């Protein structure tokens, strides 16, 4: 009974292990596939009970579990090959409604600054973007007309750009943060049409969820 209890780490681990063992016995090949060993190691971090969400980057789906049973699932958008969603096990302690979005440095360089150079300051105003001096609750706003946007686009000037909450906010209306060194989180998105794609490796690492509510 003790061995059974400690070996049943969680339903996903048990299913992987038992299926692999049955296939090995049927084929007579008892040498485990390295991919199986890697996935078993990953599955060790999954809780054995309670409520948790599992993001499967391979199938681009989020699966919700409660007491070892699947209770819901939905499509997600995960990271590209260049900026993949990393392997993380963490805890969600709270949810942020109507969040600000703090644009990552590479997106300021790749997207925001070049668009400002093409469209002017109106792009910032219509999108609710503000250049600020620091990441804090009470930052000082910097006049965007004083910024060298060519240097920002070239990557020699690093800006902090924050987007106001609203219908165009890249986080949508809900953000699900959790402690991790990569600053990855789950969030809503205004770009619902992307969930119609069969392949959804489209984000910068964070996970956009189909039904945030």
Coordinates of C-alpha atoms in Angstrom, one line a residue:
X1 CA 0.0 0.0 0.0
X2 CA 2.9 2.4 0.8
X3 CA 4.6 1.7 -2.5
X4 CA 1.3 2.2 -4.4
X5 CA 0.7 5.5 -2.6
X6 CA 4.1 7.0 -3.3
X7 CA 4.2 5.8 -6.9
X8 CA 0.8 7.4 -7.9
X9 CA 2.2 10.9 -7.9
X10 CA -0.7 12.2 -10.0
X11 CA -3.0 11.0 -12.7
X12 CA -0.9 12.1 -15.6
X13 CA 2.3 10.5 -14.3
X14 CA 0.4 7.3 -13.5
X15 CA -1.2 7.2 -17.0
X16 CA 2.2 7.7 -18.8
X17 CA 4.0 5.1 -16.6
X18 CA 1.3 2.4 -16.9
X19 CA 0.8 2.9 -20.6
X20 CA 4.5 2.7 -21.3
X21 CA 4.9 -0.4 -19.1
X22 CA 2.0 -2.2 -20.9
X23 CA 3.5 -1.3 -24.3
X24 CA 6.9 -2.5 -23.2
X25 CA 5.5 -5.9 -22.0
X26 CA 3.6 -6.3 -25.2
X27 CA 6.6 -5.6 -27.4
X28 CA 9.2 -7.3 -25.3
X29 CA 11.4 -4.1 -25.4
X30 CA 12.0 -3.0 -21.8
X31 CA 14.4 -0.2 -22.8
X32 CA 12.5 3.0 -22.0
X33 CA 12.3 5.7 -24.7
X34 CA 14.3 8.8 -23.6
X35 CA 11.2 11.0 -24.4
X36 CA 9.2 8.9 -22.0
X37 CA 11.8 9.4 -19.2
X38 CA 11.8 13.2 -19.9
X39 CA 8.0 13.5 -19.8
X40 CA 7.8 11.4 -16.6
X41 CA 10.3 13.7 -15.0
X42 CA 8.2 16.7 -16.1
X43 CA 5.0 15.1 -14.8
X44 CA 6.5 14.8 -11.3
X45 CA 5.8 18.5 -10.7
X46 CA 2.0 18.1 -11.3
X47 CA -0.1 18.0 -8.1
X48 CA -1.7 14.8 -7.0
X49 CA -5.0 16.4 -5.9
X50 CA -6.8 19.7 -5.6
X51 CA -7.3 22.2 -8.5
X52 CA -4.6 22.9 -11.1
X53 CA -4.2 24.0 -14.6
X54 CA -1.9 22.2 -17.0
X55 CA -0.7 24.0 -20.1
X56 CA 0.3 21.6 -22.8
X57 CA 2.4 23.5 -25.3
X58 CA 2.6 20.6 -27.7
X59 CA -1.2 20.5 -28.3
X60 CA -1.6 24.2 -27.4
X61 CA -4.4 23.5 -24.9
X62 CA -4.9 24.2 -21.2
X63 CA -6.5 21.4 -19.2
X64 CA -8.2 22.1 -15.8
X65 CA -8.0 19.3 -13.2
X66 CA -9.9 18.9 -9.9
X67 CA -9.1 16.0 -7.7
X68 CA -7.4 14.0 -10.5
X69 CA -10.3 14.5 -12.9
X70 CA -10.4 16.7 -16.0
X71 CA -13.1 19.3 -15.6
X72 CA -12.5 21.6 -18.5
X73 CA -10.1 22.5 -21.3
X74 CA -9.6 25.3 -23.8
X75 CA -7.3 26.4 -26.6
X76 CA -4.2 28.5 -25.8
X77 CA -1.6 30.4 -27.7
X78 CA 1.9 29.6 -26.7
X79 CA 5.5 30.8 -27.5
X80 CA 7.1 30.7 -30.9
X81 CA 10.2 28.5 -31.7
X82 CA 12.3 31.6 -31.1
X83 CA 10.6 32.5 -27.8
X84 CA 9.1 29.3 -26.5
X85 CA 6.9 29.0 -23.4
X86 CA 9.3 27.6 -20.8
X87 CA 8.7 24.6 -18.4
X88 CA 7.3 26.1 -15.2
X89 CA 5.6 24.7 -12.1
X90 CA 4.2 27.4 -9.8
X91 CA 1.2 28.6 -7.9
X92 CA -1.5 31.1 -8.9
X93 CA -2.3 33.2 -5.8
X94 CA -4.4 35.9 -7.3
X95 CA -5.9 37.3 -10.5
X96 CA -5.5 40.8 -11.9
X97 CA -8.6 42.4 -13.5
X98 CA -8.1 45.1 -16.2
X99 CA -4.3 44.9 -16.0
X100 CA -1.7 47.3 -17.3
X101 CA 0.6 45.7 -19.9
X102 CA 4.3 46.4 -19.5
X103 CA 5.8 45.9 -23.0
X104 CA 8.9 43.6 -23.0
X105 CA 12.1 45.3 -24.2
X106 CA 12.3 43.2 -27.4
X107 CA 8.7 44.2 -28.4
X108 CA 9.5 47.9 -27.8
X109 CA 12.4 47.5 -30.2
X110 CA 10.8 45.2 -32.7
X111 CA 7.2 46.5 -32.9
X112 CA 6.4 49.7 -30.9
X113 CA 9.3 51.9 -31.8
X114 CA 9.2 51.1 -35.6
X115 CA 5.5 51.8 -35.6
X116 CA 6.0 55.1 -33.9
X117 CA 8.5 56.0 -36.5
X118 CA 6.0 55.2 -39.3
X119 CA 2.8 56.5 -37.8
X120 CA 3.9 59.1 -35.3
X121 CA 2.7 59.9 -31.7
X122 CA -0.9 59.2 -32.6
X123 CA -0.1 55.5 -32.5
X124 CA 0.8 55.8 -28.9
X125 CA -2.3 57.7 -28.0
X126 CA -4.8 55.5 -29.7
X127 CA -3.2 52.3 -28.2
X128 CA -2.9 53.8 -24.7
X129 CA 0.9 53.5 -24.6
X130 CA 2.9 55.6 -22.2
X131 CA 6.7 55.9 -21.8
X132 CA 7.5 55.8 -18.1
X133 CA 10.7 56.1 -16.0
X134 CA 10.4 53.0 -13.9
X135 CA 8.3 49.9 -13.3
X136 CA 6.3 50.9 -10.2
X137 CA 2.8 51.8 -9.1
X138 CA 3.5 55.5 -9.4
X139 CA 5.9 56.0 -12.3
X140 CA 6.7 59.4 -13.9
X141 CA 5.5 59.7 -17.4
X142 CA 8.1 60.7 -20.1
X143 CA 7.1 63.0 -23.0
X144 CA 7.2 60.6 -26.0
X145 CA 8.2 63.5 -28.3
X146 CA 11.5 63.8 -26.3
X147 CA 12.4 60.1 -27.0
X148 CA 14.9 59.1 -29.7
X149 CA 12.7 56.5 -31.3
X150 CA 15.3 55.6 -33.9
X151 CA 17.7 54.6 -31.1
X152 CA 14.9 52.6 -29.4
X153 CA 14.2 50.8 -32.7
X154 CA 17.9 50.1 -33.1
X155 CA 18.1 48.7 -29.5
X156 CA 20.6 51.3 -28.3
X157 CA 18.0 53.0 -26.1
X158 CA 15.9 50.9 -23.7
X159 CA 12.5 52.2 -22.9
X160 CA 9.8 51.2 -20.4
X161 CA 6.4 51.3 -22.2
X162 CA 3.2 50.7 -20.3
X163 CA -0.2 50.2 -21.9
X164 CA -3.4 51.4 -20.2
X165 CA -6.2 48.9 -19.3
X166 CA -8.9 48.8 -22.0
X167 CA -10.3 46.9 -25.0
X168 CA -7.0 47.1 -26.9
X169 CA -4.8 46.0 -24.0
X170 CA -2.6 43.0 -24.9
X171 CA -3.6 41.3 -21.6
X172 CA -7.3 41.6 -22.3
X173 CA -9.4 41.9 -19.1
X174 CA -7.7 39.2 -17.0
X175 CA -4.1 38.3 -16.1
X176 CA -3.1 35.3 -14.1
X177 CA 0.4 35.9 -12.7
X178 CA 2.4 33.3 -10.7
X179 CA 6.0 33.3 -9.3
X180 CA 8.6 32.4 -11.9
X181 CA 12.0 33.7 -13.0
X182 CA 10.9 34.1 -16.6
X183 CA 8.1 36.6 -15.9
X184 CA 5.6 34.3 -17.7
X185 CA 1.9 34.4 -17.0
X186 CA -1.5 33.4 -18.4
X187 CA -3.8 36.1 -19.7
X188 CA -6.8 37.0 -21.8
X189 CA -6.3 38.6 -25.2
X190 CA -8.3 40.9 -27.5
X191 CA -7.1 38.9 -30.5
X192 CA -9.7 36.1 -30.3
X193 CA -9.5 35.3 -34.0
X194 CA -6.1 33.7 -33.5
X195 CA -7.7 30.8 -31.6
X196 CA -9.2 29.7 -34.9
X197 CA -5.8 28.7 -36.2
X198 CA -4.8 25.1 -36.0
X199 CA -1.3 25.9 -35.0
X200 CA -1.0 28.5 -32.3
X201 CA 2.8 29.0 -31.6
X202 CA 2.4 32.8 -31.8
X203 CA 3.2 34.4 -28.5
X204 CA 6.4 35.8 -26.9
X205 CA 6.4 33.1 -24.3
X206 CA 3.3 33.9 -22.2
X207 CA 0.1 31.9 -22.6
X208 CA -3.0 33.5 -24.0
X209 CA -6.1 31.6 -22.9
X210 CA -9.3 31.2 -25.0
X211 CA -11.8 31.6 -22.1
X212 CA -10.2 33.7 -19.4
X213 CA -13.4 34.1 -17.4

